[in-house]
mmCIF file of C-alpha atoms and ligand atoms in Angstrom:
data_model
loop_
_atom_site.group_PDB
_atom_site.id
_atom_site.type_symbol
_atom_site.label_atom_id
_atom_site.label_comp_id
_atom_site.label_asym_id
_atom_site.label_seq_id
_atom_site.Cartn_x
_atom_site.Cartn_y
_atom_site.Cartn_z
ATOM 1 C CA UNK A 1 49.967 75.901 97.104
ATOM 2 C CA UNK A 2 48.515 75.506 100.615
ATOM 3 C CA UNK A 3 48.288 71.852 99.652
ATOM 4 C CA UNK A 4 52.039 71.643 99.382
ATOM 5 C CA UNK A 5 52.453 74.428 102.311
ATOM 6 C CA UNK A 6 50.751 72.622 104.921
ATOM 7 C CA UNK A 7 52.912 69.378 104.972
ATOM 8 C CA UNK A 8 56.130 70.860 104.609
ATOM 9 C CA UNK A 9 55.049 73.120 107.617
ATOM 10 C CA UNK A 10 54.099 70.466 109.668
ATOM 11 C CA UNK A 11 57.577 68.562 108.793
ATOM 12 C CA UNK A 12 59.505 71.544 109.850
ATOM 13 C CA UNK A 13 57.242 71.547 112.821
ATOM 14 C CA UNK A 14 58.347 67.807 113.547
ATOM 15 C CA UNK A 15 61.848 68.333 112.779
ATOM 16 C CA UNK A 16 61.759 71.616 115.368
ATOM 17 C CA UNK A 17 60.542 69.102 117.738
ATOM 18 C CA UNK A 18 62.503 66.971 116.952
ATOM 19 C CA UNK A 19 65.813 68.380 117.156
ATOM 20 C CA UNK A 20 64.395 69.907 120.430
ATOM 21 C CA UNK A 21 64.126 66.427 121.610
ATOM 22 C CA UNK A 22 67.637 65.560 120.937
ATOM 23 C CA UNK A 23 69.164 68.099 122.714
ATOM 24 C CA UNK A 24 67.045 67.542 125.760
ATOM 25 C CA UNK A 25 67.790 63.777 125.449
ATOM 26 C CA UNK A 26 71.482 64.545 125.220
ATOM 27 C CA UNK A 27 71.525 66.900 127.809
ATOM 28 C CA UNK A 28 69.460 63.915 130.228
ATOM 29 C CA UNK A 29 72.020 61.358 129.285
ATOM 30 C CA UNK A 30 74.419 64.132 130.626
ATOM 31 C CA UNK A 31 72.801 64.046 133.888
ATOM 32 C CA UNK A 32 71.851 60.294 134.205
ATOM 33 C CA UNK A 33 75.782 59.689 133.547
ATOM 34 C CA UNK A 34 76.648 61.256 136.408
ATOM 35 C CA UNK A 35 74.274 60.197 139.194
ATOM 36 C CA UNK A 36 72.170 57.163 138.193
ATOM 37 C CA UNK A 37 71.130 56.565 141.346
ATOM 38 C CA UNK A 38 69.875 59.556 142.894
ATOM 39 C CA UNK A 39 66.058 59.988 143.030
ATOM 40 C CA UNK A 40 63.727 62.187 144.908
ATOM 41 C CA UNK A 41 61.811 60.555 148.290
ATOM 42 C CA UNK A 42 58.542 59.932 147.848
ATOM 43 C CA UNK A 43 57.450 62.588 150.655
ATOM 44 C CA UNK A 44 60.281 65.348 148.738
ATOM 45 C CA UNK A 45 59.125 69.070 148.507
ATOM 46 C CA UNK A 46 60.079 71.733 146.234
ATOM 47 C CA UNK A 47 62.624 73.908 147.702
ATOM 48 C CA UNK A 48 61.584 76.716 149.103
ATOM 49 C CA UNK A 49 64.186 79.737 149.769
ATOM 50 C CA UNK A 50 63.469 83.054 151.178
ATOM 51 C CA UNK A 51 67.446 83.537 151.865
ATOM 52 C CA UNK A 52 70.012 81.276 150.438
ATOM 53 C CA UNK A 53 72.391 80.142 153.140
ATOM 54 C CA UNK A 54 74.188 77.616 151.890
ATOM 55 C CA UNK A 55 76.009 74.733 154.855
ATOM 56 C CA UNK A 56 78.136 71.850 154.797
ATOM 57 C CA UNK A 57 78.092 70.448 157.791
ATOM 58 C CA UNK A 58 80.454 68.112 158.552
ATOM 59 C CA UNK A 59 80.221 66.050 154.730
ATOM 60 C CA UNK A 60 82.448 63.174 154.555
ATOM 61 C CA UNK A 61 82.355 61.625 150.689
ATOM 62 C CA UNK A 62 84.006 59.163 148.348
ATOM 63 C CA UNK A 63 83.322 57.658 145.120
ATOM 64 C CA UNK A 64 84.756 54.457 145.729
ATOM 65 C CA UNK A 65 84.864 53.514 149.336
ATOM 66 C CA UNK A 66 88.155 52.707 149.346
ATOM 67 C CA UNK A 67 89.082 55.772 149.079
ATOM 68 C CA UNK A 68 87.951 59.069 150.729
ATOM 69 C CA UNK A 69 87.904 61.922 149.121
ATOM 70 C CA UNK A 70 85.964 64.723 151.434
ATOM 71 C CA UNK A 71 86.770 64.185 155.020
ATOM 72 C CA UNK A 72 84.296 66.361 157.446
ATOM 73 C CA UNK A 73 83.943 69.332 155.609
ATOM 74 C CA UNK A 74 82.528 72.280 157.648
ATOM 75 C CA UNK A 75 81.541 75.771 155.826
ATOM 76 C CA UNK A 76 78.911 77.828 155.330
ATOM 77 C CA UNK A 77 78.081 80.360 152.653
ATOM 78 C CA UNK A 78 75.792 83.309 153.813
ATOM 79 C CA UNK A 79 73.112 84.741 151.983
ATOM 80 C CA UNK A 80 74.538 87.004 148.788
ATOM 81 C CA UNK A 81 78.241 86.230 149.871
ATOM 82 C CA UNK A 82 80.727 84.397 148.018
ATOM 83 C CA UNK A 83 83.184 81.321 148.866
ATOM 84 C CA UNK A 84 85.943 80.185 147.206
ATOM 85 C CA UNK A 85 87.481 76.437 147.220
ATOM 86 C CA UNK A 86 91.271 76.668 146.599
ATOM 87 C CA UNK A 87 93.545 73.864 146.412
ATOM 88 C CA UNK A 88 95.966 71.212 144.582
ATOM 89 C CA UNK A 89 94.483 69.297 141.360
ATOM 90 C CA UNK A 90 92.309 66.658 142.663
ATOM 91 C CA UNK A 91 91.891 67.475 146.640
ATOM 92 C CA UNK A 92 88.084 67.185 146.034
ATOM 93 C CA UNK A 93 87.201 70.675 144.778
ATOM 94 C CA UNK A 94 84.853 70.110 142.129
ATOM 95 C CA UNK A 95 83.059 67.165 143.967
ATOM 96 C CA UNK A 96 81.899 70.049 146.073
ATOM 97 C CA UNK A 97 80.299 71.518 143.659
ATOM 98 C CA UNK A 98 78.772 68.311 142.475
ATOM 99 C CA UNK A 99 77.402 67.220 146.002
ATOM 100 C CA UNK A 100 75.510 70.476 146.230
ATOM 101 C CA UNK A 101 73.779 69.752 142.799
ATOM 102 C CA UNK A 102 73.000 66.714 144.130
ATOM 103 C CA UNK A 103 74.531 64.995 141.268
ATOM 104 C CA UNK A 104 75.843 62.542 144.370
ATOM 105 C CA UNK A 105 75.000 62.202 147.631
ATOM 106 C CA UNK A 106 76.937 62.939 150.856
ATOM 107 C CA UNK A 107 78.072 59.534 152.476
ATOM 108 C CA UNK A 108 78.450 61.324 156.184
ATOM 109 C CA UNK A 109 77.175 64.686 157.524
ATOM 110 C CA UNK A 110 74.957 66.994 155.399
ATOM 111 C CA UNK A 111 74.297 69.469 153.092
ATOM 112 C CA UNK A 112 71.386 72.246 153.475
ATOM 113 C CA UNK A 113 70.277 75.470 151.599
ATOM 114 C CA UNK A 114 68.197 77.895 153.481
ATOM 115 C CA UNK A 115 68.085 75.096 156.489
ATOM 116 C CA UNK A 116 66.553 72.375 154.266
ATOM 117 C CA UNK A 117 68.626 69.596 153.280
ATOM 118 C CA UNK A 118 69.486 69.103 149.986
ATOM 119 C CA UNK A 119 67.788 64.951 149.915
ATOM 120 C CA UNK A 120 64.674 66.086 151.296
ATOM 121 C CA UNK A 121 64.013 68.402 148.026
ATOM 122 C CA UNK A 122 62.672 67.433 144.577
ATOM 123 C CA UNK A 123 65.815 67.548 142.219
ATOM 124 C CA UNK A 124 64.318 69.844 139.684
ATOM 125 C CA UNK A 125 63.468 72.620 141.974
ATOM 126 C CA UNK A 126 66.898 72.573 143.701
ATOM 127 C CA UNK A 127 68.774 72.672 139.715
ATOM 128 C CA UNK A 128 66.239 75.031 138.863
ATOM 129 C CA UNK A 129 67.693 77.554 142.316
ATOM 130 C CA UNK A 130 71.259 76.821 141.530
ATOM 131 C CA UNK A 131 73.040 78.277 138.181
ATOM 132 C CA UNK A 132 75.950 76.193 137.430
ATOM 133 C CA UNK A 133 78.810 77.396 135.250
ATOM 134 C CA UNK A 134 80.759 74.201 134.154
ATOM 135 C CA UNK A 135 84.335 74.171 133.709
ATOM 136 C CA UNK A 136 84.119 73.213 130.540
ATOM 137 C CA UNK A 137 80.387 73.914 129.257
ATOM 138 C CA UNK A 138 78.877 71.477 126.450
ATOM 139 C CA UNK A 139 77.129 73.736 123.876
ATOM 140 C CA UNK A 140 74.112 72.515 122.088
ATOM 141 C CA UNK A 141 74.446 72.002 118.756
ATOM 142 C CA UNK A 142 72.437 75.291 117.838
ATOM 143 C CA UNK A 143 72.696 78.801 117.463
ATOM 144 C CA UNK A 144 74.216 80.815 119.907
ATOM 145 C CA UNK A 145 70.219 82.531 120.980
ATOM 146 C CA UNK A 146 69.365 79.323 121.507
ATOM 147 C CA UNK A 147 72.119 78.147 123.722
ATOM 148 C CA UNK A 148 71.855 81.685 126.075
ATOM 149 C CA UNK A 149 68.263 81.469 125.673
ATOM 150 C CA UNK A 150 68.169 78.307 126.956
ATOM 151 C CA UNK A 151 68.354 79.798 130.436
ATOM 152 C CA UNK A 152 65.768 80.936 130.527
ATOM 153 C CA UNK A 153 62.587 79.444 128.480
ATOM 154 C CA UNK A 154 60.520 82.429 126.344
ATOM 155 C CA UNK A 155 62.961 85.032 127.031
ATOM 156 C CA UNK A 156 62.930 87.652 124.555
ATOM 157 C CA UNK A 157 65.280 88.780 122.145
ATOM 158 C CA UNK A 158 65.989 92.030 123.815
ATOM 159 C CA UNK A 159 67.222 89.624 127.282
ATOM 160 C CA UNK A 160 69.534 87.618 125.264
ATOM 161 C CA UNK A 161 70.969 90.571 124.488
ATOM 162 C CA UNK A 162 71.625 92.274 127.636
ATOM 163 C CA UNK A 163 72.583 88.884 129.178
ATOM 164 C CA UNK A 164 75.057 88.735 126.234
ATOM 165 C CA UNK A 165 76.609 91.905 126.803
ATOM 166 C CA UNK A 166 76.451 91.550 131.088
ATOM 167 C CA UNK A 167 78.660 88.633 130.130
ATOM 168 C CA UNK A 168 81.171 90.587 128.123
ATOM 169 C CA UNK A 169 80.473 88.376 124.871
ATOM 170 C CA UNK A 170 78.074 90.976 123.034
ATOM 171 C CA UNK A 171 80.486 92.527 120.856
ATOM 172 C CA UNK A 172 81.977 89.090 119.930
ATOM 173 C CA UNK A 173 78.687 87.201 119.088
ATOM 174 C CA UNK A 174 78.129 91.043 116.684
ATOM 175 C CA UNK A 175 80.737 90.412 115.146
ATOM 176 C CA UNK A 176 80.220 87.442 113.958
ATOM 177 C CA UNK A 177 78.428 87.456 110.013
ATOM 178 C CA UNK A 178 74.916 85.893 111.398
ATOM 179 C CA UNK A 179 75.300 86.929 114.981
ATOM 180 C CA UNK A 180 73.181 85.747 117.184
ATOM 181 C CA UNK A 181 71.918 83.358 114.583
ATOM 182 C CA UNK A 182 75.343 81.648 114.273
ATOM 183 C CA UNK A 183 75.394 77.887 114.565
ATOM 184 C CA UNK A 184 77.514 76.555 117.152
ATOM 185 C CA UNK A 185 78.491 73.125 118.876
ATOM 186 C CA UNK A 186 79.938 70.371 117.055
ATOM 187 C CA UNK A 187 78.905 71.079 113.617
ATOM 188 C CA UNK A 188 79.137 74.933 113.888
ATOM 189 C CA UNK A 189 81.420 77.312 114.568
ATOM 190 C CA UNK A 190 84.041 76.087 117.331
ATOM 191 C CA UNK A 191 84.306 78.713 120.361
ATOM 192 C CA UNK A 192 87.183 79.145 122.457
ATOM 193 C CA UNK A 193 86.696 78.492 126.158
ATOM 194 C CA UNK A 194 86.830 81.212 126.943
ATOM 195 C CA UNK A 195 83.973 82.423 124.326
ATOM 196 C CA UNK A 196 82.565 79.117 125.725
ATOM 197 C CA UNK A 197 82.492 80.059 129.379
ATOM 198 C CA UNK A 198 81.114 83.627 129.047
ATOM 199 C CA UNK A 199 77.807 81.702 126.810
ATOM 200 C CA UNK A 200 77.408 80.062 129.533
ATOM 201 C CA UNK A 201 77.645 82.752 132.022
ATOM 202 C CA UNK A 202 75.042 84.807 129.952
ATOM 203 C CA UNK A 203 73.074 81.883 130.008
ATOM 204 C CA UNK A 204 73.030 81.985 134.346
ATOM 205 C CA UNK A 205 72.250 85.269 133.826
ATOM 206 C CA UNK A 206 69.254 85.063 131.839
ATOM 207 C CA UNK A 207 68.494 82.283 134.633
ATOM 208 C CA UNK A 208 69.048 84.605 137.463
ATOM 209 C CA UNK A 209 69.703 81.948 140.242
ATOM 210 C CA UNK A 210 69.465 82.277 143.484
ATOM 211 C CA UNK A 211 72.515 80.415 144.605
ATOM 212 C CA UNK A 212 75.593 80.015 141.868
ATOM 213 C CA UNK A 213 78.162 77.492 141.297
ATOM 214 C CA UNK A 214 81.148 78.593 138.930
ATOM 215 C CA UNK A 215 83.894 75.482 138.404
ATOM 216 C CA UNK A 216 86.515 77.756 136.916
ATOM 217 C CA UNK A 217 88.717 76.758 133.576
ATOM 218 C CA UNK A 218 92.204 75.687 134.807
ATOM 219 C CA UNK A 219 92.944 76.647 131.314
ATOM 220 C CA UNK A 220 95.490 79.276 130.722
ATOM 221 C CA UNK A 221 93.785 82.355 129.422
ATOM 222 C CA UNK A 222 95.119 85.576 128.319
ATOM 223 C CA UNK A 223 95.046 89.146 130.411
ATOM 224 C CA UNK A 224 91.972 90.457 128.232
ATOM 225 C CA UNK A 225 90.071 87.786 128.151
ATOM 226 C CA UNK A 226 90.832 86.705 131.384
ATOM 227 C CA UNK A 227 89.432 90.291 133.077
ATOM 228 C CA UNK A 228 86.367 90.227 130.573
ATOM 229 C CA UNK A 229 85.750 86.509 132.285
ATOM 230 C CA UNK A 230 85.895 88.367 135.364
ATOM 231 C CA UNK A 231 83.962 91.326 134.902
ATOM 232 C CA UNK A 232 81.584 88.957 133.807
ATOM 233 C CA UNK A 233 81.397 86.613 137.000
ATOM 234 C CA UNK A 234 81.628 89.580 138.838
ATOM 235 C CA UNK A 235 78.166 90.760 137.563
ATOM 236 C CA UNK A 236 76.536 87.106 137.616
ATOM 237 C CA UNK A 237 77.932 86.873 141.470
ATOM 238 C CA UNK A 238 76.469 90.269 143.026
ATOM 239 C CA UNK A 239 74.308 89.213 145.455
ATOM 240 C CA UNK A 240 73.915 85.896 145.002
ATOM 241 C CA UNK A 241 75.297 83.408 146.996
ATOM 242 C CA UNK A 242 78.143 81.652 145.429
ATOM 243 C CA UNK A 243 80.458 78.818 145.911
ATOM 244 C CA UNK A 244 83.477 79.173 143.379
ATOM 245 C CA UNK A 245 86.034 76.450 142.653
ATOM 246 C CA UNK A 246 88.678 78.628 141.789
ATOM 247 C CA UNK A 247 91.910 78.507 139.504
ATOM 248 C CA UNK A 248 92.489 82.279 139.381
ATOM 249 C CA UNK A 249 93.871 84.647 141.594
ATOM 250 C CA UNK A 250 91.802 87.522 140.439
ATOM 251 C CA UNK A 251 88.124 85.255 141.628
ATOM 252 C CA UNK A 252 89.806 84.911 144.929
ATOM 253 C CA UNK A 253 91.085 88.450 146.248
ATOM 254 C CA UNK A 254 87.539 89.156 146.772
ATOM 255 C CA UNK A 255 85.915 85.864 148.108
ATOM 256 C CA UNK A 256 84.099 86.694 151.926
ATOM 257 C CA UNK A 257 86.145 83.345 152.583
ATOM 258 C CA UNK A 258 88.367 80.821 150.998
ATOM 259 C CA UNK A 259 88.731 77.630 151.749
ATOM 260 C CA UNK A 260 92.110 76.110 150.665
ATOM 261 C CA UNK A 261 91.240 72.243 150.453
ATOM 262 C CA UNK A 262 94.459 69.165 151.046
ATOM 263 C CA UNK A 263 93.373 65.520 151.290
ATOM 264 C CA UNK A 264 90.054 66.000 151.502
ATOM 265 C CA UNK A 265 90.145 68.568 154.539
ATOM 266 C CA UNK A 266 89.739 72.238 155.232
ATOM 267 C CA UNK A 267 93.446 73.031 155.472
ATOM 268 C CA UNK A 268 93.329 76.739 156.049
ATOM 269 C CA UNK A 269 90.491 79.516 155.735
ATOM 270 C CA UNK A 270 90.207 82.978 155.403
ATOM 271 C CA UNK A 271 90.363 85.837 153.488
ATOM 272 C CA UNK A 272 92.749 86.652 150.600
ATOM 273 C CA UNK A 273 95.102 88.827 152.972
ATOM 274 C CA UNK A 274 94.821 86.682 156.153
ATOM 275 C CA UNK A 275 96.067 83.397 154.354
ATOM 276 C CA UNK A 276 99.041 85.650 152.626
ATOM 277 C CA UNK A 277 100.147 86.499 155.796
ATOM 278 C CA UNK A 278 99.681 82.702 157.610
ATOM 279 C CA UNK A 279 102.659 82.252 154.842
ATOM 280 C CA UNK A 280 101.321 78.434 154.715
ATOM 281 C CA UNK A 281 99.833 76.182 151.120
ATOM 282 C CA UNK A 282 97.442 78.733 150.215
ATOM 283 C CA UNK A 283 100.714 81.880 150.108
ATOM 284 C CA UNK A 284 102.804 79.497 148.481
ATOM 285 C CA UNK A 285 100.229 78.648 145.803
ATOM 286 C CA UNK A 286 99.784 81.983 145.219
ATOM 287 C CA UNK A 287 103.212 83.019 144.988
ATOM 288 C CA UNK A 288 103.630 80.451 142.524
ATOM 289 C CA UNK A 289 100.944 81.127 139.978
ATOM 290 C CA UNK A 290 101.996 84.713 140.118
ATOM 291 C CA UNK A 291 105.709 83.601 139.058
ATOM 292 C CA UNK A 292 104.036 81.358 136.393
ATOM 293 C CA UNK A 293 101.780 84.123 134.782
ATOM 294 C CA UNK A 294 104.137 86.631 135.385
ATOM 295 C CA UNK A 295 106.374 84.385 133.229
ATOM 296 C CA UNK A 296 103.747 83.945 130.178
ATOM 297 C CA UNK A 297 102.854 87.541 130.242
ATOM 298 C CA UNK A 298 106.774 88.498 129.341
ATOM 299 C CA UNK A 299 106.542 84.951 126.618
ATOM 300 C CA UNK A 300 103.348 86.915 125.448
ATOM 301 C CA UNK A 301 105.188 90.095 124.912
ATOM 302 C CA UNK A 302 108.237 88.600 123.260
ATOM 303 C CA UNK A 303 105.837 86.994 120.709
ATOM 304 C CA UNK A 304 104.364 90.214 120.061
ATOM 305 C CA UNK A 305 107.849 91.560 119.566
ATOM 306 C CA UNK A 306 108.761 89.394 117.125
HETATM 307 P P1 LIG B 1 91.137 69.660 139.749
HETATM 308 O O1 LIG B 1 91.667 70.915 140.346
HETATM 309 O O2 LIG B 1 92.199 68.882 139.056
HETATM 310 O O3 LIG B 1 89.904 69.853 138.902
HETATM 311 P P2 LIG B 1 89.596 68.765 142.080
HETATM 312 O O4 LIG B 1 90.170 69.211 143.363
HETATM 313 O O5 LIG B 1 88.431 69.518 141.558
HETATM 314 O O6 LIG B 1 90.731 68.670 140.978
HETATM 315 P P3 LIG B 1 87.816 66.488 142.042
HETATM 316 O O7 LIG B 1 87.374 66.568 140.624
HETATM 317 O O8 LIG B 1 86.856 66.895 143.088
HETATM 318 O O9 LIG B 1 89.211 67.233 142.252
HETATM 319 O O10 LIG B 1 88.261 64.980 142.295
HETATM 320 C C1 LIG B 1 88.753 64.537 143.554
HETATM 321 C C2 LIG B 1 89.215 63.107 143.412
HETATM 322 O O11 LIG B 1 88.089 62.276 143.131
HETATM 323 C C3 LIG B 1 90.202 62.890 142.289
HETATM 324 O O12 LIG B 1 91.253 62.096 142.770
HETATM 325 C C4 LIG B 1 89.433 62.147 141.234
HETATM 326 O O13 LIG B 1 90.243 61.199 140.603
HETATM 327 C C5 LIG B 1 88.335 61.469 141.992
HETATM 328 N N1 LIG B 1 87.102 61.386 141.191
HETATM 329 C C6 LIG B 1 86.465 62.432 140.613
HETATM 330 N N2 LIG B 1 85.354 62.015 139.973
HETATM 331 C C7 LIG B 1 85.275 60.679 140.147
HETATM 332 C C8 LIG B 1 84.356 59.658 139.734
HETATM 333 N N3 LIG B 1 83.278 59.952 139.004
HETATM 334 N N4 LIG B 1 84.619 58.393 140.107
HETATM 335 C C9 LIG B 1 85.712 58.089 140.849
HETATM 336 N N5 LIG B 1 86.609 58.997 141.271
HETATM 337 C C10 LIG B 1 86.412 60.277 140.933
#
């Protein structure tokens, strides 16, 4: 029997490997799609943070030079505080997020955590400081352990867990006939994005960052799921410095600042309060999403009705 045993061991050994490969391969293409041509200098250093301030200082950026898309951006983000990035669909929010991943690099001014900047450190050890919660989060084609666990390599059961349930998805992945065991991705069982977004939350959990990206879903989601979401980001965000692209009025009450981005420039700043009462683009955006979810809340309820 061993005779037999051995082999087919070994084969599920290669196909482990294997299929470990393949996600790591996809998840390198991912990467290498979006910046091809950034690579570490010769002389770069692992990054070393004791507290993670994170600057722009004056970053100008574009994609294409014929058109600019950040023009002198000035913030910073102090250690354990959180800012968010406000503003209409494509004023440059997300390619924040991307320039401090390093997934491009600044064409004017500069970017620096903890005072070093950002081209001067080895790539892996600045992705491995920052946690980044996509908006829209590619699972691997795997179970749903896997995919949390992924955030951290060797954690135990018992972490995946708590993780799990910090990110307000325990009872879901429970309920589910193989739990934690369930395939998911493209040829398992679909999520929602929401479901989606809080995997990968527990996922930054289990990773426990030092400095945190979130890209929120535009995505309209409902009240439950959209204060579970919360509660969850909430939990990820204590104390860690955090830079949050956000969609939602309930991630931006709280911000230490927000930044509401036009054209590529710092329009207004502030706090949640200070920008209502300026009465300029960030009260009128606000005034308008409330109208607008204020509207599918009572659509909700008549559905329910019926
Ligand atoms: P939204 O709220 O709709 O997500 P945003 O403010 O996050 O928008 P960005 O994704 O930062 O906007 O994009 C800013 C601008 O840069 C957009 O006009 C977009 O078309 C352009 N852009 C984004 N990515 C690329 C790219 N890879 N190549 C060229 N242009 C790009």
């Amino acid at each position: 029997l061993m005779q037999i045993y051995r082999p087919l061991n070994f084969i599920g050994f290669v196909y482990r490997e294997i299929r470990q490969g393949l996600t790591d391969i996809e998840e390198m293409f991912k990467l290498l799609d979006q910046n091809p041509e950034i690579e570490d200098k010769p002389d770069a250093r692992p990054i070393a943070i004791s507290g993670p301030v994170v600057r722009f200082e004056n970053v100008f950026f574009h994609y294409d030079p014929d058109r600019p898309i950040l023009k002198g951006i000035d913030f910073e983000v102090p250690a354990g505080k959180t800012v968010a990035v406000v503003g209409p669909s494509g004023a440059g929010k997300s390619t924040i997020s991307r320039l401090l991943y390093r997934f491009y690099d600044v064409t004017g001014g500069r970017i620096t955590i903890d005072g070093q900047d950002v081209r001067d450190v080895t790539q892996t050890s600045l992705r491995a400081a920052i946690g980044m919660v996509p908006q829209d989060t590619v699972l691997f084609n795997d179970t749903i352990a896997y995919n949390i666990g992924y955030g951290r390599p060797g954690a135990s059961e018992e972490e995946i867990r708590e993780a799990a349930r910090m990110a307000q998805v325990g009872p879901f992945i429970e309920s589910l006939p193989k739990g934690y065991e369930t395939e998911v991705g493209e040829r398992g069982l679909k999520l929602s994005g929401g479901e989606k977004q809080r995997v990968a939350i527990a996922r930054t959990i289990l990773k426990s960052p030092a400095i945190l990206i979130l890209d929120e879903a535009t995505s309209a989601l409902d009240t439950k799921t959209e204060r579970d979401i919360q509660s969850a980001l909430d939990t990820v965000a204590a104390n860690r410095t955090t830079v949050v692209i956000a969609h939602r009025l309930s991630t931006v009450v709280n911000a230490d600042e927000i930044l509401v981005l036009r054209d590529g420039q710092i329009a207004e700043r502030g706090r949640h309060e200070d920008l209502l009462t300026l009465g300029g683009l960030y009260a009128q955006m606000w005034s308008r999403q409330r109208e607008a979810s204020e509207a599918e809340e009572q659509l909700r309820r008549a559905a329910e009705d019926d």
